[in-house]
PDB file of C-alpha atoms in Angstrom:
ATOM      1  CA  LEU J 887      29.909   3.475 -13.684  1.00  0.00           C
ATOM      2  CA  ARG J 888      30.953   7.061 -14.405  1.00  0.00           C
ATOM      3  CA  ARG J 889      30.982   6.418 -18.156  1.00  0.00           C
ATOM      4  CA  LEU J 890      27.499   4.870 -17.929  1.00  0.00           C
ATOM      5  CA  ARG J 891      26.193   7.910 -16.054  1.00  0.00           C
ATOM      6  CA  LEU J 892      27.732  10.249 -18.638  1.00  0.00           C
ATOM      7  CA  ARG J 893      26.099   8.345 -21.492  1.00  0.00           C
ATOM      8  CA  ARG J 894      22.717   8.511 -19.770  1.00  0.00           C
ATOM      9  CA  TRP J 895      23.181  12.231 -19.111  1.00  0.00           C
ATOM     10  CA  ARG J 896      24.085  12.914 -22.746  1.00  0.00           C
ATOM     11  CA  ARG J 897      20.976  11.034 -23.873  1.00  0.00           C
ATOM     12  CA  PHE J 898      18.805  13.013 -21.427  1.00  0.00           C
ATOM     13  CA  ASN J 899      20.436  16.200 -22.652  1.00  0.00           C
ATOM     14  CA  GLN J 900      19.684  15.338 -26.299  1.00  0.00           C
ATOM     15  CA  ILE J 901      16.013  14.750 -25.473  1.00  0.00           C
ATOM     16  CA  THR J 902      15.360  17.736 -23.219  1.00  0.00           C
ATOM     17  CA  GLY J 903      18.039  20.287 -24.044  1.00  0.00           C
ATOM     18  CA  CYS J 904      19.120  20.319 -20.394  1.00  0.00           C
ATOM     19  CA  ARG J 905      22.667  21.299 -19.408  1.00  0.00           C
ATOM     20  CA  VAL J 906      24.725  21.600 -16.228  1.00  0.00           C
ATOM     21  CA  THR J 907      25.509  25.268 -15.520  1.00  0.00           C
ATOM     22  CA  CYS J 908      27.174  25.012 -12.100  1.00  0.00           C
ATOM     23  CA  VAL J 909      28.841  22.212 -10.153  1.00  0.00           C
ATOM     24  CA  THR J 910      29.611  22.529  -6.430  1.00  0.00           C
ATOM     25  CA  GLY J 911      30.653  19.297  -4.726  1.00  0.00           C
ATOM     26  CA  ASN J 912      27.799  16.852  -5.349  1.00  0.00           C
ATOM     27  CA  LEU J 913      25.305  19.638  -6.143  1.00  0.00           C
ATOM     28  CA  GLN J 914      24.598  20.292  -9.825  1.00  0.00           C
ATOM     29  CA  LEU J 915      22.461  23.131 -11.148  1.00  0.00           C
ATOM     30  CA  VAL J 916      20.583  21.971 -14.233  1.00  0.00           C
ATOM     31  CA  THR J 917      18.824  24.280 -16.682  1.00  0.00           C
ATOM     32  CA  CYS J 918      16.507  23.046 -19.430  1.00  0.00           C
ATOM     33  CA  ASN J 919      15.345  24.392 -22.732  1.00  0.00           C
ATOM     34  CA  LEU J 920      11.648  23.632 -22.221  1.00  0.00           C
ATOM     35  CA  THR J 921      10.869  24.311 -25.879  1.00  0.00           C
ATOM     36  CA  LYS J 922      12.502  20.962 -26.691  1.00  0.00           C
ATOM     37  CA  MET J 923      10.326  19.066 -24.231  1.00  0.00           C
ATOM     38  CA  ILE J 924       6.856  17.758 -25.016  1.00  0.00           C
ATOM     39  CA  ASN J 925       4.057  20.273 -24.455  1.00  0.00           C
ATOM     40  CA  PHE J 926       1.182  17.995 -23.482  1.00  0.00           C
ATOM     41  CA  SER J 927      -1.303  20.870 -23.687  1.00  0.00           C
ATOM     42  CA  ASN J 928      -1.148  20.419 -27.463  1.00  0.00           C
ATOM     43  CA  TYR J 929      -2.445  16.845 -27.252  1.00  0.00           C
ATOM     44  CA  ILE J 930      -5.531  14.926 -26.222  1.00  0.00           C
ATOM     45  CA  LEU J 931      -4.364  12.257 -23.755  1.00  0.00           C
ATOM     46  CA  HIS J 932      -6.173   8.924 -23.553  1.00  0.00           C
ATOM     47  CA  ASP J 933      -5.788   6.654 -20.528  1.00  0.00           C
ATOM     48  CA  LEU J 934      -5.649   3.109 -21.918  1.00  0.00           C
ATOM     49  CA  THR J 935      -4.828   1.363 -18.652  1.00  0.00           C
ATOM     50  CA  HIS J 936      -6.945  -1.174 -16.803  1.00  0.00           C
ATOM     51  CA  THR J 937      -7.605  -0.447 -13.125  1.00  0.00           C
ATOM     52  CA  TYR J 938      -6.318  -3.041 -10.675  1.00  0.00           C
ATOM     53  CA  THR J 939      -9.326  -4.261  -8.710  1.00  0.00           C
ATOM     54  CA  GLU J 940     -10.157  -7.158  -6.388  1.00  0.00           C
ATOM     55  CA  GLY J 941     -10.734 -10.308  -8.397  1.00  0.00           C
ATOM     56  CA  LEU J 942      -8.576  -9.271 -11.372  1.00  0.00           C
ATOM     57  CA  PRO J 943      -6.543 -12.370 -12.301  1.00  0.00           C
ATOM     58  CA  GLY J 944      -2.866 -11.769 -11.657  1.00  0.00           C
ATOM     59  CA  TYR J 945      -3.416  -9.070  -9.025  1.00  0.00           C
ATOM     60  CA  GLU J 946      -3.416  -9.547  -5.237  1.00  0.00           C
ATOM     61  CA  LYS J 947      -3.408  -6.875  -2.517  1.00  0.00           C
ATOM     62  CA  GLU J 948      -2.855  -7.408   1.190  1.00  0.00           C
ATOM     63  CA  VAL J 949      -2.759  -4.939   4.066  1.00  0.00           C
ATOM     64  CA  ALA J 950       0.817  -4.520   5.339  1.00  0.00           C
ATOM     65  CA  ARG J 951       0.419  -1.577   7.730  1.00  0.00           C
ATOM     66  CA  THR J 952      -2.498   0.460   9.064  1.00  0.00           C
ATOM     67  CA  ARG J 953      -2.608   4.060  10.277  1.00  0.00           C
ATOM     68  CA  VAL J 954      -4.212   3.048  13.583  1.00  0.00           C
ATOM     69  CA  LYS J 955      -1.826   0.220  14.451  1.00  0.00           C
ATOM     70  CA  ASP J 956       1.436   1.195  12.772  1.00  0.00           C
ATOM     71  CA  GLY J 957       1.200   4.929  12.128  1.00  0.00           C
ATOM     72  CA  TRP J 958       0.754   4.744   8.364  1.00  0.00           C
ATOM     73  CA  ASN J 959      -1.139   2.796   5.705  1.00  0.00           C
ATOM     74  CA  ALA J 960       0.727   0.472   3.338  1.00  0.00           C
ATOM     75  CA  SER J 961      -0.014  -2.611   1.276  1.00  0.00           C
ATOM     76  CA  TRP J 962       1.684  -5.696  -0.100  1.00  0.00           C
ATOM     77  CA  LEU J 963       1.108  -6.084  -3.848  1.00  0.00           C
ATOM     78  CA  ARG J 964       1.572  -9.302  -5.824  1.00  0.00           C
ATOM     79  CA  LEU J 965       1.465  -8.781  -9.592  1.00  0.00           C
ATOM     80  CA  TYR J 966       1.809 -11.117 -12.555  1.00  0.00           C
ATOM     81  CA  SER J 967       4.131  -9.345 -15.008  1.00  0.00           C
ATOM     82  CA  HIS J 968       1.444  -9.314 -17.712  1.00  0.00           C
ATOM     83  CA  VAL J 969      -1.540  -8.304 -15.604  1.00  0.00           C
ATOM     84  CA  GLY J 970      -3.663  -5.476 -16.997  1.00  0.00           C
ATOM     85  CA  THR J 971      -2.157  -3.014 -19.466  1.00  0.00           C
ATOM     86  CA  HIS J 972       1.492  -3.799 -20.146  1.00  0.00           C
ATOM     87  CA  MET J 973       4.271  -3.911 -22.720  1.00  0.00           C
ATOM     88  CA  ASP J 974       5.959  -7.172 -23.661  1.00  0.00           C
ATOM     89  CA  ALA J 975       9.723  -7.166 -23.267  1.00  0.00           C
ATOM     90  CA  PRO J 976      11.879  -9.077 -25.803  1.00  0.00           C
ATOM     91  CA  LEU J 977      12.891 -11.272 -22.870  1.00  0.00           C
ATOM     92  CA  HIS J 978       9.308 -12.579 -22.813  1.00  0.00           C
ATOM     93  CA  PHE J 979      10.197 -14.863 -25.743  1.00  0.00           C
ATOM     94  CA  ASP J 980      13.974 -14.330 -25.839  1.00  0.00           C
ATOM     95  CA  VAL J 981      13.921 -12.293 -29.055  1.00  0.00           C
ATOM     96  CA  GLY J 982      15.932  -9.234 -30.088  1.00  0.00           C
ATOM     97  CA  SER J 983      19.106  -7.750 -28.688  1.00  0.00           C
ATOM     98  CA  ARG J 984      17.361  -5.900 -25.860  1.00  0.00           C
ATOM     99  CA  GLY J 985      16.104  -8.091 -23.063  1.00  0.00           C
ATOM    100  CA  THR J 986      14.137  -5.889 -20.684  1.00  0.00           C
ATOM    101  CA  ILE J 987      11.983  -2.757 -20.903  1.00  0.00           C
ATOM    102  CA  ASP J 988      14.549  -0.541 -19.178  1.00  0.00           C
ATOM    103  CA  GLN J 989      16.875  -0.973 -22.157  1.00  0.00           C
ATOM    104  CA  PHE J 990      14.515   1.056 -24.373  1.00  0.00           C
ATOM    105  CA  THR J 991      14.848   4.833 -24.682  1.00  0.00           C
ATOM    106  CA  PRO J 992      11.858   7.229 -24.437  1.00  0.00           C
ATOM    107  CA  GLU J 993      12.190   7.946 -28.176  1.00  0.00           C
ATOM    108  CA  GLN J 994      11.609   4.283 -28.937  1.00  0.00           C
ATOM    109  CA  LEU J 995       8.365   4.298 -26.964  1.00  0.00           C
ATOM    110  CA  THR J 996       6.799   7.473 -28.356  1.00  0.00           C
ATOM    111  CA  GLY J 997       5.879   8.856 -31.759  1.00  0.00           C
ATOM    112  CA  LYS J 998       3.161   8.915 -34.394  1.00  0.00           C
ATOM    113  CA  ALA J 999       0.623   6.092 -34.366  1.00  0.00           C
ATOM    114  CA  TRP J1000      -2.257   5.006 -36.600  1.00  0.00           C
ATOM    115  CA  VAL J1001      -5.399   3.783 -34.843  1.00  0.00           C
ATOM    116  CA  LEU J1002      -7.411   1.267 -36.853  1.00  0.00           C
ATOM    117  CA  GLN J1003     -11.024   0.715 -35.795  1.00  0.00           C
ATOM    118  CA  ILE J1004     -11.801  -2.948 -36.528  1.00  0.00           C
ATOM    119  CA  PRO J1005     -14.902  -4.073 -34.605  1.00  0.00           C
ATOM    120  CA  VAL J1006     -14.673  -7.834 -34.049  1.00  0.00           C
ATOM    121  CA  THR J1007     -17.489 -10.020 -32.718  1.00  0.00           C
ATOM    122  CA  GLU J1008     -16.330 -13.421 -34.004  1.00  0.00           C
ATOM    123  CA  ASP J1009     -14.399 -15.657 -31.609  1.00  0.00           C
ATOM    124  CA  ARG J1010     -10.725 -16.269 -32.515  1.00  0.00           C
ATOM    125  CA  PHE J1011     -10.968 -13.934 -35.515  1.00  0.00           C
ATOM    126  CA  LEU J1012      -7.740 -13.813 -37.558  1.00  0.00           C
ATOM    127  CA  LEU J1013      -6.550 -10.301 -38.389  1.00  0.00           C
ATOM    128  CA  GLY J1014      -4.910 -10.123 -41.819  1.00  0.00           C
ATOM    129  CA  THR J1015      -3.265  -7.401 -43.895  1.00  0.00           C
ATOM    130  CA  ASP J1016      -6.609  -6.456 -45.439  1.00  0.00           C
ATOM    131  CA  ILE J1017      -7.297  -4.317 -42.352  1.00  0.00           C
ATOM    132  CA  LEU J1018      -4.447  -1.997 -43.400  1.00  0.00           C
ATOM    133  CA  SER J1019      -6.075  -0.596 -46.554  1.00  0.00           C
ATOM    134  CA  PRO J1020      -7.125   2.751 -44.954  1.00  0.00           C
ATOM    135  CA  ILE J1021      -3.534   3.660 -44.045  1.00  0.00           C
ATOM    136  CA  LEU J1022      -1.311   2.030 -46.668  1.00  0.00           C
ATOM    137  CA  ASP J1023      -0.956   5.193 -48.782  1.00  0.00           C
ATOM    138  CA  HIS J1024       0.064   7.206 -45.727  1.00  0.00           C
ATOM    139  CA  TRP J1025       2.243   4.718 -43.880  1.00  0.00           C
ATOM    140  CA  GLU J1026       5.856   5.621 -43.062  1.00  0.00           C
ATOM    141  CA  PRO J1027       8.453   3.325 -41.473  1.00  0.00           C
ATOM    142  CA  GLY J1028       8.756   4.208 -37.794  1.00  0.00           C
ATOM    143  CA  ASP J1029       5.009   4.763 -37.354  1.00  0.00           C
ATOM    144  CA  SER J1030       3.203   2.728 -34.714  1.00  0.00           C
ATOM    145  CA  LEU J1031       0.023   0.706 -35.223  1.00  0.00           C
ATOM    146  CA  LEU J1032      -2.807   0.513 -32.671  1.00  0.00           C
ATOM    147  CA  LEU J1033      -5.648  -1.920 -33.311  1.00  0.00           C
ATOM    148  CA  HIS J1034      -9.025  -1.257 -31.672  1.00  0.00           C
ATOM    149  CA  THR J1035     -11.199  -4.338 -32.128  1.00  0.00           C
ATOM    150  CA  THR J1036     -13.701  -3.375 -29.361  1.00  0.00           C
ATOM    151  CA  TRP J1037     -12.803  -6.723 -27.755  1.00  0.00           C
ATOM    152  CA  ASP J1038     -11.929  -4.771 -24.613  1.00  0.00           C
ATOM    153  CA  GLU J1039     -15.667  -4.432 -23.917  1.00  0.00           C
ATOM    154  CA  LEU J1040     -15.614  -8.078 -22.822  1.00  0.00           C
ATOM    155  CA  PHE J1041     -12.932  -7.488 -20.183  1.00  0.00           C
ATOM    156  CA  ALA J1042     -15.433  -6.861 -17.403  1.00  0.00           C
ATOM    157  CA  ALA J1043     -18.477  -8.523 -18.987  1.00  0.00           C
ATOM    158  CA  ASP J1044     -16.953 -11.907 -19.946  1.00  0.00           C
ATOM    159  CA  TYR J1045     -13.321 -12.229 -18.887  1.00  0.00           C
ATOM    160  CA  ASP J1046     -12.988 -15.881 -19.951  1.00  0.00           C
ATOM    161  CA  ARG J1047     -14.110 -15.087 -23.500  1.00  0.00           C
ATOM    162  CA  TRP J1048     -11.944 -11.934 -23.585  1.00  0.00           C
ATOM    163  CA  ARG J1049      -8.901 -14.017 -22.712  1.00  0.00           C
ATOM    164  CA  ASN J1050      -9.553 -17.334 -24.452  1.00  0.00           C
ATOM    165  CA  ALA J1051     -11.371 -16.359 -27.672  1.00  0.00           C
ATOM    166  CA  LEU J1052      -9.438 -13.210 -28.555  1.00  0.00           C
ATOM    167  CA  PRO J1053      -8.837 -11.925 -32.109  1.00  0.00           C
ATOM    168  CA  ARG J1054      -5.349 -12.931 -33.268  1.00  0.00           C
ATOM    169  CA  ILE J1055      -2.598 -11.383 -35.374  1.00  0.00           C
ATOM    170  CA  SER J1056      -1.964 -13.494 -38.476  1.00  0.00           C
ATOM    171  CA  VAL J1057       1.529 -14.485 -39.608  1.00  0.00           C
ATOM    172  CA  GLU J1058       0.916 -12.357 -42.704  1.00  0.00           C
ATOM    173  CA  LEU J1059       0.154  -9.260 -40.617  1.00  0.00           C
ATOM    174  CA  ALA J1060       3.067  -9.873 -38.222  1.00  0.00           C
ATOM    175  CA  GLU J1061       5.493 -10.152 -41.147  1.00  0.00           C
ATOM    176  CA  TRP J1062       4.063  -6.958 -42.690  1.00  0.00           C
ATOM    177  CA  CYS J1063       4.709  -5.126 -39.418  1.00  0.00           C
ATOM    178  CA  VAL J1064       8.338  -6.223 -39.381  1.00  0.00           C
ATOM    179  CA  GLY J1065       8.892  -5.580 -43.081  1.00  0.00           C
ATOM    180  CA  ASN J1066       7.360  -2.102 -42.975  1.00  0.00           C
ATOM    181  CA  GLY J1067       9.103  -0.807 -39.895  1.00  0.00           C
ATOM    182  CA  VAL J1068       6.258  -0.775 -37.374  1.00  0.00           C
ATOM    183  CA  LYS J1069       7.708   0.844 -34.257  1.00  0.00           C
ATOM    184  CA  MET J1070       5.119  -0.483 -31.811  1.00  0.00           C
ATOM    185  CA  LEU J1071       2.056  -2.683 -32.212  1.00  0.00           C
ATOM    186  CA  GLY J1072      -0.663  -2.038 -29.657  1.00  0.00           C
ATOM    187  CA  VAL J1073      -3.817  -4.077 -29.025  1.00  0.00           C
ATOM    188  CA  GLU J1074      -6.512  -4.069 -26.338  1.00  0.00           C
ATOM    189  CA  LEU J1075      -6.238  -7.849 -26.172  1.00  0.00           C
ATOM    190  CA  PRO J1076      -4.480 -10.066 -23.621  1.00  0.00           C
ATOM    191  CA  SER J1077      -2.012 -11.107 -26.327  1.00  0.00           C
ATOM    192  CA  VAL J1078      -1.330 -10.887 -30.065  1.00  0.00           C
ATOM    193  CA  ALA J1079      -2.032 -14.608 -30.474  1.00  0.00           C
ATOM    194  CA  ASP J1080      -4.001 -17.473 -28.929  1.00  0.00           C
ATOM    195  CA  VAL J1081      -2.733 -17.729 -25.345  1.00  0.00           C
ATOM    196  CA  ASN J1082      -3.865 -21.371 -25.243  1.00  0.00           C
ATOM    197  CA  ASP J1083      -1.899 -22.336 -28.374  1.00  0.00           C
ATOM    198  CA  LEU J1084       1.809 -22.304 -27.488  1.00  0.00           C
ATOM    199  CA  PRO J1085       3.109 -22.903 -31.064  1.00  0.00           C
ATOM    200  CA  GLU J1086       0.983 -20.037 -32.406  1.00  0.00           C
ATOM    201  CA  VAL J1087       1.743 -17.552 -29.655  1.00  0.00           C
ATOM    202  CA  THR J1088       5.456 -18.406 -29.892  1.00  0.00           C
ATOM    203  CA  GLN J1089       5.546 -17.993 -33.670  1.00  0.00           C
ATOM    204  CA  ILE J1090       3.877 -14.575 -33.644  1.00  0.00           C
ATOM    205  CA  HIS J1091       6.069 -13.256 -30.829  1.00  0.00           C
ATOM    206  CA  GLU J1092       9.241 -14.506 -32.506  1.00  0.00           C
ATOM    207  CA  ILE J1093       8.361 -12.761 -35.788  1.00  0.00           C
TER     208      ILE J1093
END
């Protein structure tokens, strides 16, 4: 356990430049070189998350305590692991050496990303490598790829169509992502493949 904690501390130290300057019993004084940390004032931040609301499939909320009766307000939450905005873990389809999200470091979940605007109106549209032409000359392994198909506009207007007729990642595009070192692939879709076609959704996830 001590070795595990030391490894985690060294990793945190590498990211932030923090160091222990004084140790007294269980109390540790930590100082950080803030110049090594991310200055979010230099960036425009975009909130890409869906809000959990009543009626959202996969989300249930129930009153657990009330201020009047119990002295404080609290709720029971029941969540499907893929409800709303989420990241798939390798465990989802038993691929890769890492199983769960907590096994990824912050560096693996941040970095430069290309956003491709690809308006899609056709049901079950297949996204191929032709969509990559605007970025091919600038692509570097380790970049991330975010696809904006505008399909998210159906989320509130027509949930069934949003979920069941979504644009899909082709085998060709999935293999390009792997072969060209895509760090993360992000979509505003419920999945990267047809959620009603188990062979297809399995194949794309396993690539």
